XYZ file of C-alpha atoms in Angstrom:
307
model
C 10.559 -7.765 -16.047
C 11.341 -10.939 -14.082
C 15.024 -10.853 -15.030
C 15.260 -7.174 -14.080
C 13.760 -7.820 -10.647
C 16.080 -10.797 -10.077
C 19.110 -8.714 -11.091
C 18.102 -5.884 -8.749
C 17.513 -8.360 -5.906
C 20.958 -9.939 -6.356
C 22.556 -6.494 -6.572
C 20.752 -5.395 -3.418
C 21.833 -8.481 -1.452
C 25.494 -8.750 -2.446
C 26.656 -5.228 -3.385
C 29.242 -4.079 -0.809
C 28.153 -6.932 1.477
C 31.624 -8.438 1.743
C 30.025 -11.907 1.672
C 29.145 -11.434 5.340
C 26.701 -14.308 5.850
C 26.634 -13.783 9.611
C 24.929 -10.388 9.706
C 24.841 -8.203 6.565
C 23.372 -10.663 4.077
C 20.775 -12.141 6.505
C 19.602 -8.609 7.329
C 19.360 -7.768 3.642
C 17.382 -10.953 3.021
C 14.865 -9.850 5.661
C 14.613 -6.442 3.980
C 14.236 -8.144 0.601
C 11.365 -10.261 1.933
C 9.755 -7.086 3.284
C 10.161 -5.376 -0.089
C 8.595 -8.314 -1.936
C 5.621 -8.556 0.429
C 5.104 -4.789 0.431
C 5.314 -4.619 -3.355
C 2.770 -7.415 -3.795
C 0.337 -5.842 -1.328
C 0.577 -2.345 -2.825
C 0.252 -3.557 -6.420
C -2.723 -5.836 -5.750
C -4.576 -3.345 -3.550
C -4.086 -0.440 -5.991
C -5.081 -2.297 -9.155
C -8.095 -3.973 -7.540
C -9.239 -0.668 -6.024
C -9.062 1.021 -9.424
C -11.096 -1.834 -10.869
C -13.810 -1.284 -8.252
C -14.101 2.477 -8.790
C -13.388 2.386 -12.558
C -10.789 5.112 -12.314
C -7.024 5.187 -12.849
C -6.124 7.978 -10.427
C -7.753 6.668 -7.244
C -5.829 4.441 -4.849
C -6.445 3.210 -1.296
C -3.953 5.765 0.072
C -5.934 8.641 -1.439
C -9.086 7.323 0.227
C -7.455 7.499 3.662
C -6.470 3.924 4.488
C -2.921 4.844 5.469
C -4.125 7.935 7.343
C -6.271 5.656 9.509
C -3.204 3.549 10.301
C -1.223 6.620 11.389
C -4.151 7.885 13.480
C -4.258 4.550 15.289
C -0.528 4.673 16.005
C -0.611 8.211 17.413
C -3.760 7.472 19.451
C -2.033 4.442 20.930
C 0.947 6.565 21.928
C -1.237 9.397 23.241
C -3.459 7.208 25.437
C -1.051 4.518 26.601
C 2.370 5.949 25.771
C 5.208 3.676 24.790
C 3.741 1.092 27.167
C 0.871 0.593 24.714
C 3.223 -0.310 21.879
C 5.311 -2.610 24.057
C 2.195 -4.271 25.526
C 0.647 -4.927 22.127
C 3.964 -5.858 20.605
C 4.750 -5.720 16.914
C 2.509 -8.691 16.149
C -0.430 -7.413 18.210
C -0.196 -4.004 16.572
C -0.059 -5.741 13.208
C -3.333 -7.636 13.739
C -5.166 -4.694 15.355
C -4.231 -2.544 12.350
C -5.791 -5.122 10.037
C -9.036 -5.086 12.039
C -9.157 -1.276 11.902
C -8.625 -1.323 8.138
C -11.475 -3.818 7.753
C -13.815 -1.539 9.703
C -12.713 1.469 7.670
C -13.299 -0.389 4.397
C -16.846 -1.130 5.520
C -17.380 2.547 6.357
C -15.988 3.649 2.984
C -18.354 1.291 1.187
C -21.327 2.248 3.347
C -21.052 6.038 3.082
C -18.918 6.945 0.076
C -18.744 4.397 -2.706
C -22.477 3.674 -2.774
C -23.380 7.388 -2.972
C -20.691 8.968 -5.124
C -19.368 6.172 -7.291
C -20.663 7.646 -10.560
C -19.057 11.063 -9.929
C -15.342 10.333 -10.049
C -14.100 13.796 -9.115
C -16.589 14.105 -6.269
C -15.409 10.737 -4.979
C -11.799 11.913 -5.261
C -12.698 15.130 -3.445
C -14.414 13.282 -0.607
C -11.487 10.892 -0.304
C -8.923 13.683 -0.208
C -10.953 15.711 2.294
C -11.434 12.660 4.494
C -7.711 11.949 4.360
C -6.939 15.575 5.238
C -9.346 15.519 8.191
C -7.862 12.312 9.580
C -4.339 13.661 9.013
C -5.249 16.932 10.759
C -6.506 15.022 13.796
C -3.300 12.986 13.755
C -1.159 16.132 13.620
C -3.128 17.708 16.467
C -2.576 14.669 18.681
C 1.132 14.740 17.801
C 1.366 18.064 19.625
C 0.127 16.404 22.811
C 2.606 13.557 23.024
C 6.097 13.701 24.489
C 9.205 14.220 22.323
C 10.227 10.594 22.807
C 6.812 9.332 21.734
C 6.855 11.744 18.800
C 10.192 10.313 17.682
C 8.703 6.816 17.740
C 5.694 7.985 15.752
C 7.919 9.666 13.164
C 9.656 6.360 12.639
C 6.287 4.744 11.924
C 5.129 7.463 9.522
C 7.850 7.005 6.884
C 8.358 4.096 4.520
C 11.198 1.902 5.729
C 12.251 -1.712 5.239
C 14.170 -1.927 8.515
C 11.307 -2.269 11.012
C 10.155 -5.789 10.079
C 10.911 -8.811 12.233
C 11.077 -12.442 11.185
C 7.989 -13.469 13.166
C 5.852 -10.688 11.694
C 7.090 -11.568 8.213
C 5.970 -15.160 8.721
C 2.455 -14.019 9.671
C 2.433 -11.632 6.712
C 3.557 -14.338 4.283
C 0.771 -16.648 5.461
C -1.887 -13.946 5.151
C -0.671 -12.762 1.746
C -0.554 -16.353 0.483
C -4.169 -16.906 1.567
C -5.274 -13.636 -0.055
C -3.478 -14.486 -3.310
C -5.090 -17.926 -3.363
C -8.537 -16.355 -2.912
C -7.885 -13.738 -5.593
C -6.706 -16.415 -8.003
C -10.164 -17.966 -7.730
C -11.872 -14.564 -8.200
C -9.662 -13.214 -10.991
C -12.357 -13.774 -13.620
C -14.804 -11.721 -11.529
C -12.355 -8.808 -11.515
C -12.040 -9.040 -15.300
C -15.821 -8.706 -15.563
C -16.044 -5.884 -13.005
C -13.500 -3.810 -14.926
C -16.172 -3.481 -17.642
C -18.318 -1.408 -15.292
C -21.179 -1.899 -12.862
C -24.007 -2.280 -15.379
C -22.090 -4.629 -17.665
C -20.941 -6.762 -14.725
C -24.480 -7.078 -13.381
C -25.812 -7.980 -16.830
C -23.252 -10.804 -16.938
C -24.504 -12.204 -13.631
C -21.997 -10.707 -11.161
C -23.388 -9.620 -7.787
C -21.611 -6.276 -7.971
C -22.654 -4.992 -4.536
C -21.458 -8.078 -2.666
C -18.213 -8.351 -4.593
C -17.385 -4.686 -3.949
C -17.678 -5.329 -0.210
C -15.627 -8.513 -0.557
C -12.797 -6.894 -2.507
C -12.738 -3.843 -0.226
C -12.113 -6.218 2.677
C -9.270 -7.803 0.703
C -7.850 -4.346 -0.047
C -8.046 -3.415 3.636
C -6.034 -6.496 4.591
C -3.397 -5.841 1.919
C -3.052 -2.156 2.833
C -2.801 -3.033 6.523
C -0.049 -5.556 5.818
C 1.962 -3.220 3.582
C 1.566 -0.218 5.900
C 2.471 -2.244 8.991
C 5.553 -3.699 7.298
C 6.973 -0.684 5.465
C 4.839 2.347 6.374
C 2.747 4.715 4.220
C 3.627 4.952 0.516
C 1.271 7.782 -0.562
C 1.037 7.987 -4.372
C 3.005 4.879 -5.277
C -0.121 2.878 -6.093
C -1.084 5.264 -8.912
C 2.332 4.911 -10.515
C 2.435 1.126 -10.208
C -1.065 0.537 -11.565
C -0.704 2.785 -14.602
C 2.728 1.450 -15.514
C 1.263 -2.066 -15.239
C -1.589 -1.140 -17.593
C 0.871 0.338 -20.081
C 3.190 -2.688 -20.019
C 0.347 -5.219 -20.141
C -1.461 -3.445 -22.967
C -4.831 -4.447 -21.513
C -6.763 -4.625 -18.237
C -6.798 -8.407 -17.774
C -5.789 -9.053 -14.200
C -3.756 -12.157 -15.028
C -1.333 -9.706 -16.683
C -1.714 -6.445 -14.763
C -1.396 -7.906 -11.251
C 1.917 -9.786 -11.773
C 3.385 -6.890 -13.770
C 2.302 -4.453 -11.063
C 4.072 -6.583 -8.453
C 7.250 -6.594 -10.526
C 7.134 -2.815 -10.987
C 6.559 -2.214 -7.267
C 9.375 -4.516 -6.177
C 11.742 -2.975 -8.737
C 10.943 0.572 -7.570
C 11.514 -0.354 -3.928
C 14.797 -2.100 -4.734
C 16.077 0.831 -6.804
C 15.087 3.310 -4.091
C 16.748 1.256 -1.347
C 19.937 0.803 -3.376
C 20.083 4.552 -4.032
C 19.521 5.354 -0.357
C 22.253 2.961 0.801
C 24.949 3.364 -1.842
C 24.375 6.711 -3.579
C 22.888 9.042 -0.956
C 24.579 7.240 1.964
C 21.386 7.344 4.078
C 21.133 11.143 3.750
C 17.623 10.695 2.360
C 14.893 8.085 2.790
C 13.065 5.627 0.581
C 9.764 7.414 1.150
C 11.175 10.742 -0.105
C 12.462 9.224 -3.347
C 9.348 7.135 -3.989
C 6.864 9.883 -3.127
C 8.771 12.442 -5.220
C 8.639 10.362 -8.402
C 5.172 8.907 -7.869
C 3.700 12.202 -6.634
C 4.856 14.029 -9.776
C 3.391 11.238 -11.893
C 0.085 11.509 -10.008
C -0.112 15.263 -10.654
C 0.603 14.771 -14.358
C -1.985 11.997 -14.585
C -4.614 14.089 -12.783
C -4.048 17.095 -15.074
C -4.222 14.895 -18.171
C -7.415 13.208 -16.954
C -8.977 16.592 -16.221
C -8.020 17.835 -19.682
C -9.557 14.793 -21.373
C -12.795 15.138 -19.411
């Protein structure tokens, strides 16, 4: 896995670059850093979220985290116009998005997870409906903004590795490093929580408090990944389940690193295909969502058949 990711990274940086160290390669290095950070955030948030809800088809994107981010962006454009984005700046928008995700994670825990956790399909239904409602509000507001503002919003609503700036990447690296350090200390707790609520509580884990804690961590990771690369829809389902299959167990010391490798590899392959095969006639989000969306449908049908 590690060698494959390294090979893809080298191929991405140097293929058709002409050894241009003045512009092409530095720009690709920035995109590579964005891919790595985005892959880590998506893998960690998806696997941890599935641990909390004890289900392999639920991800933060299904529960509406990314829809909240898009609603915030369109509301900002609707109320303040392009001036709002320029006034906040990329870094200000980045931190405000994280705060909104933290509030949303608290709301999810307060009203959904505590009431419908034991009914997986009801939880999935509520999450999908909530996402659809937020998306419908977002689409309605889109009709009220100007064509120029709509063009800006469209650029924010698709996964892309070209919007990141060096300063934002530095902030993201610091935040991700802190989160990874915290999770390293709490990895054993996640291994206990994957056994289920009752078993975790019988082993002395304060399940209620740790659910709130990890939801806050997930909110930060989703905010970072969405701010850096945009929404990724069903990718978390694909990454998590491939990680489980490759690891052969649910121990987080194996699943989390493998999930990161899978996510980074998928992003690198998609970006290479977009640049050198499709010649920018398609986007990363289309390729990723096509593959991962089909996998999600297959997984949902199989899970329904087993139940």
